[in-house]
């Protein structure tokens, strides 16, 4: 089966986020006063071929822990959906 994955990587709560802080300070100067607690992150979009959703999630978790994140300071969330045009 083919799945589309969206992997969202964020800093753990309590870890300083200089980029998020800079954005938060800049927002009011641009007229956006109603936003707070800005945190930055990164997002990866990819397709993966696997036997089932459990296998796809296991492989992606391994990729996140060994390559896409620094597990000491970052956490990843994985969203999986069947890839468009993929047969079930």
N, C-alpha and C. Protein backbone atom coordinates (compact mmCIF):
# COMPACT_ATOMS: atom_id res chain seq x y z
N UNK A 1 0.84 -1.18 0.00
CA UNK A 1 0.00 0.00 0.00
C UNK A 1 0.89 1.24 0.00
N UNK A 2 0.35 2.28 -0.58
CA UNK A 2 1.08 3.55 -0.61
C UNK A 2 0.35 4.54 0.29
N UNK A 3 1.12 5.21 1.13
CA UNK A 3 0.58 6.21 2.04
C UNK A 3 1.26 7.55 1.81
N UNK A 4 0.52 8.61 2.09
CA UNK A 4 1.11 9.95 2.12
C UNK A 4 1.32 10.29 3.59
N UNK A 5 2.50 10.74 3.92
CA UNK A 5 2.82 11.08 5.30
C UNK A 5 3.14 12.56 5.43
N UNK A 6 2.66 13.15 6.50
CA UNK A 6 3.05 14.49 6.90
C UNK A 6 3.68 14.34 8.27
N UNK A 7 4.95 14.72 8.36
CA UNK A 7 5.69 14.63 9.61
C UNK A 7 5.93 16.04 10.11
N UNK A 8 5.42 16.34 11.29
CA UNK A 8 5.56 17.65 11.90
C UNK A 8 6.58 17.54 13.03
N UNK A 9 7.63 18.34 12.96
CA UNK A 9 8.68 18.31 13.97
C UNK A 9 8.64 19.62 14.76
N UNK A 10 8.55 19.50 16.07
CA UNK A 10 8.49 20.66 16.96
C UNK A 10 9.48 20.48 18.10
N UNK A 11 9.95 21.59 18.64
CA UNK A 11 10.77 21.53 19.83
C UNK A 11 9.92 21.09 21.01
N UNK A 12 10.52 20.35 21.93
CA UNK A 12 9.81 19.97 23.15
C UNK A 12 9.42 21.23 23.92
N UNK A 13 8.30 21.20 24.65
CA UNK A 13 7.95 22.34 25.51
C UNK A 13 9.11 22.63 26.47
N UNK A 14 9.35 23.91 26.67
CA UNK A 14 10.42 24.32 27.58
C UNK A 14 11.76 24.53 26.90
N UNK A 15 11.91 24.05 25.66
CA UNK A 15 13.14 24.27 24.91
C UNK A 15 13.03 25.65 24.24
N UNK A 16 14.05 26.48 24.40
CA UNK A 16 14.04 27.82 23.81
C UNK A 16 13.85 27.73 22.30
N UNK A 17 13.03 28.61 21.77
CA UNK A 17 12.73 28.65 20.34
C UNK A 17 12.99 30.08 19.84
N UNK A 18 14.25 30.41 19.53
CA UNK A 18 14.57 31.78 19.12
C UNK A 18 13.81 32.23 17.88
N UNK A 19 13.60 31.34 16.92
CA UNK A 19 12.88 31.72 15.71
C UNK A 19 11.42 32.04 16.04
N UNK A 20 10.79 31.22 16.86
CA UNK A 20 9.41 31.49 17.27
C UNK A 20 9.31 32.79 18.04
N UNK A 21 10.27 33.05 18.92
CA UNK A 21 10.27 34.29 19.70
C UNK A 21 10.42 35.51 18.80
N UNK A 22 11.29 35.43 17.82
CA UNK A 22 11.48 36.54 16.88
C UNK A 22 10.20 36.82 16.11
N UNK A 23 9.55 35.77 15.65
CA UNK A 23 8.29 35.93 14.92
C UNK A 23 7.24 36.55 15.83
N UNK A 24 7.16 36.07 17.06
CA UNK A 24 6.16 36.59 18.01
C UNK A 24 6.37 38.07 18.27
N UNK A 25 7.63 38.49 18.41
CA UNK A 25 7.92 39.92 18.63
C UNK A 25 7.59 40.76 17.39
N UNK A 26 7.74 40.19 16.20
CA UNK A 26 7.51 40.94 14.96
C UNK A 26 6.03 41.07 14.62
N UNK A 27 5.21 40.12 15.01
CA UNK A 27 3.80 40.13 14.62
C UNK A 27 3.07 41.43 14.97
N UNK A 28 3.19 41.98 16.19
CA UNK A 28 2.49 43.24 16.50
C UNK A 28 2.92 44.41 15.61
N UNK A 29 4.17 44.43 15.21
CA UNK A 29 4.63 45.52 14.34
C UNK A 29 4.01 45.42 12.95
N UNK A 30 3.51 44.24 12.61
CA UNK A 30 2.84 44.04 11.33
C UNK A 30 1.32 44.11 11.45
N UNK A 31 0.85 44.47 12.64
CA UNK A 31 -0.59 44.62 12.84
C UNK A 31 -1.30 43.38 13.33
N UNK A 32 -0.56 42.35 13.70
CA UNK A 32 -1.17 41.10 14.18
C UNK A 32 -0.96 41.02 15.69
N UNK A 33 -1.91 41.56 16.45
CA UNK A 33 -1.76 41.67 17.90
C UNK A 33 -2.34 40.49 18.68
N UNK A 34 -3.10 39.64 18.06
CA UNK A 34 -3.86 38.63 18.79
C UNK A 34 -3.14 37.29 18.89
N UNK A 35 -1.85 37.24 18.58
CA UNK A 35 -1.14 35.96 18.57
C UNK A 35 -0.09 35.92 19.67
N UNK A 36 0.05 34.74 20.28
CA UNK A 36 1.06 34.55 21.33
C UNK A 36 1.51 33.09 21.32
N UNK A 37 2.53 32.81 22.10
CA UNK A 37 3.07 31.45 22.22
C UNK A 37 3.46 30.87 20.86
N UNK A 38 4.13 31.66 20.05
CA UNK A 38 4.54 31.23 18.71
C UNK A 38 5.70 30.24 18.84
N UNK A 39 5.58 29.11 18.19
CA UNK A 39 6.63 28.10 18.15
C UNK A 39 6.90 27.78 16.68
N UNK A 40 8.15 27.66 16.32
CA UNK A 40 8.49 27.30 14.95
C UNK A 40 8.73 25.79 14.88
N UNK A 41 8.77 25.28 13.69
CA UNK A 41 9.02 23.86 13.49
C UNK A 41 9.31 23.60 12.03
N UNK A 42 9.27 22.35 11.67
CA UNK A 42 9.48 21.97 10.28
C UNK A 42 8.52 20.86 9.93
N UNK A 43 8.22 20.77 8.65
CA UNK A 43 7.25 19.80 8.17
C UNK A 43 7.83 19.06 6.97
N UNK A 44 7.63 17.75 6.94
CA UNK A 44 8.08 16.93 5.81
C UNK A 44 6.86 16.23 5.23
N UNK A 45 6.75 16.24 3.91
CA UNK A 45 5.67 15.57 3.20
C UNK A 45 6.31 14.52 2.29
N UNK A 46 5.83 13.29 2.38
CA UNK A 46 6.42 12.23 1.55
C UNK A 46 5.43 11.10 1.36
N UNK A 47 5.71 10.26 0.38
CA UNK A 47 4.94 9.05 0.16
C UNK A 47 5.79 7.86 0.56
N UNK A 48 5.15 6.85 1.13
CA UNK A 48 5.85 5.65 1.57
C UNK A 48 5.05 4.42 1.15
N UNK A 49 5.76 3.42 0.70
CA UNK A 49 5.17 2.14 0.33
C UNK A 49 5.40 1.18 1.50
N UNK A 50 4.32 0.56 1.99
CA UNK A 50 4.43 -0.37 3.11
C UNK A 50 3.30 -1.39 3.04
N UNK A 51 3.44 -2.48 3.77
CA UNK A 51 2.41 -3.52 3.78
C UNK A 51 1.10 -3.01 4.36
N UNK A 52 1.19 -2.16 5.40
CA UNK A 52 0.01 -1.62 6.04
C UNK A 52 0.39 -0.36 6.80
N UNK A 53 -0.60 0.26 7.43
CA UNK A 53 -0.36 1.52 8.14
C UNK A 53 0.59 1.33 9.32
N UNK A 54 0.48 0.21 10.01
CA UNK A 54 1.35 -0.06 11.16
C UNK A 54 2.81 -0.12 10.72
N UNK A 55 3.07 -0.80 9.62
CA UNK A 55 4.44 -0.91 9.11
C UNK A 55 4.96 0.44 8.63
N UNK A 56 4.10 1.21 7.96
CA UNK A 56 4.50 2.54 7.50
C UNK A 56 4.86 3.43 8.68
N UNK A 57 4.02 3.40 9.70
CA UNK A 57 4.25 4.24 10.89
C UNK A 57 5.54 3.82 11.60
N UNK A 58 5.80 2.53 11.68
CA UNK A 58 7.02 2.04 12.34
C UNK A 58 8.27 2.51 11.59
N UNK A 59 8.24 2.42 10.27
CA UNK A 59 9.38 2.87 9.47
C UNK A 59 9.59 4.38 9.62
N UNK A 60 8.50 5.14 9.56
CA UNK A 60 8.61 6.59 9.68
C UNK A 60 9.08 7.01 11.07
N UNK A 61 8.65 6.30 12.08
CA UNK A 61 9.11 6.59 13.45
C UNK A 61 10.61 6.38 13.55
N UNK A 62 11.10 5.30 12.95
CA UNK A 62 12.54 5.04 12.94
C UNK A 62 13.30 6.14 12.20
N UNK A 63 12.77 6.58 11.06
CA UNK A 63 13.40 7.65 10.30
C UNK A 63 13.44 8.94 11.12
N UNK A 64 12.34 9.24 11.80
CA UNK A 64 12.28 10.45 12.63
C UNK A 64 13.32 10.39 13.74
N UNK A 65 13.38 9.27 14.44
CA UNK A 65 14.27 9.15 15.59
C UNK A 65 15.74 9.11 15.20
N UNK A 66 16.05 8.61 13.99
CA UNK A 66 17.46 8.46 13.61
C UNK A 66 17.95 9.54 12.65
N UNK A 67 17.03 10.30 12.03
CA UNK A 67 17.49 11.20 10.97
C UNK A 67 16.81 12.57 10.98
N UNK A 68 15.49 12.62 11.11
CA UNK A 68 14.77 13.89 10.94
C UNK A 68 14.71 14.75 12.19
N UNK A 69 14.91 14.16 13.36
CA UNK A 69 14.82 14.94 14.60
C UNK A 69 16.04 14.71 15.47
N UNK A 70 16.21 15.62 16.40
CA UNK A 70 17.12 15.41 17.52
C UNK A 70 16.20 15.06 18.69
N UNK A 71 16.04 13.78 19.01
CA UNK A 71 15.06 13.37 20.01
C UNK A 71 15.24 14.00 21.39
N UNK A 72 16.42 14.53 21.67
CA UNK A 72 16.66 15.18 22.95
C UNK A 72 15.86 16.47 23.06
N UNK A 73 15.71 17.19 21.95
CA UNK A 73 15.03 18.49 22.00
C UNK A 73 13.80 18.60 21.11
N UNK A 74 13.57 17.60 20.24
CA UNK A 74 12.46 17.68 19.28
C UNK A 74 11.57 16.44 19.36
N UNK A 75 10.32 16.63 19.01
CA UNK A 75 9.36 15.53 18.90
C UNK A 75 8.71 15.60 17.52
N UNK A 76 8.35 14.46 17.00
CA UNK A 76 7.71 14.39 15.69
C UNK A 76 6.33 13.77 15.82
N UNK A 77 5.38 14.31 15.07
CA UNK A 77 4.07 13.68 14.94
C UNK A 77 3.92 13.26 13.49
N UNK A 78 3.29 12.12 13.29
CA UNK A 78 3.15 11.54 11.95
C UNK A 78 1.68 11.40 11.62
N UNK A 79 1.29 11.96 10.48
CA UNK A 79 -0.08 11.81 9.98
C UNK A 79 -0.01 11.01 8.69
N UNK A 80 -0.75 9.93 8.65
CA UNK A 80 -0.75 9.05 7.46
C UNK A 80 -2.13 9.02 6.83
N UNK A 81 -2.16 9.10 5.51
CA UNK A 81 -3.40 8.92 4.75
C UNK A 81 -3.07 8.08 3.53
N UNK A 82 -4.04 7.33 3.02
CA UNK A 82 -3.78 6.61 1.77
C UNK A 82 -3.39 7.60 0.68
N UNK A 83 -2.37 7.26 -0.08
CA UNK A 83 -1.92 8.15 -1.16
C UNK A 83 -2.97 8.18 -2.25
N UNK A 84 -3.11 9.35 -2.88
CA UNK A 84 -4.09 9.49 -3.96
C UNK A 84 -3.78 8.50 -5.06
N UNK A 85 -4.81 7.86 -5.54
CA UNK A 85 -4.66 6.92 -6.64
C UNK A 85 -4.12 5.56 -6.19
N UNK A 86 -3.88 5.40 -4.88
CA UNK A 86 -3.37 4.11 -4.39
C UNK A 86 -4.54 3.16 -4.17
N UNK A 87 -4.38 1.98 -4.65
CA UNK A 87 -5.40 0.97 -4.42
C UNK A 87 -5.28 0.38 -3.04
N UNK A 88 -6.40 -0.01 -2.45
CA UNK A 88 -6.37 -0.58 -1.10
C UNK A 88 -6.19 -2.07 -1.14
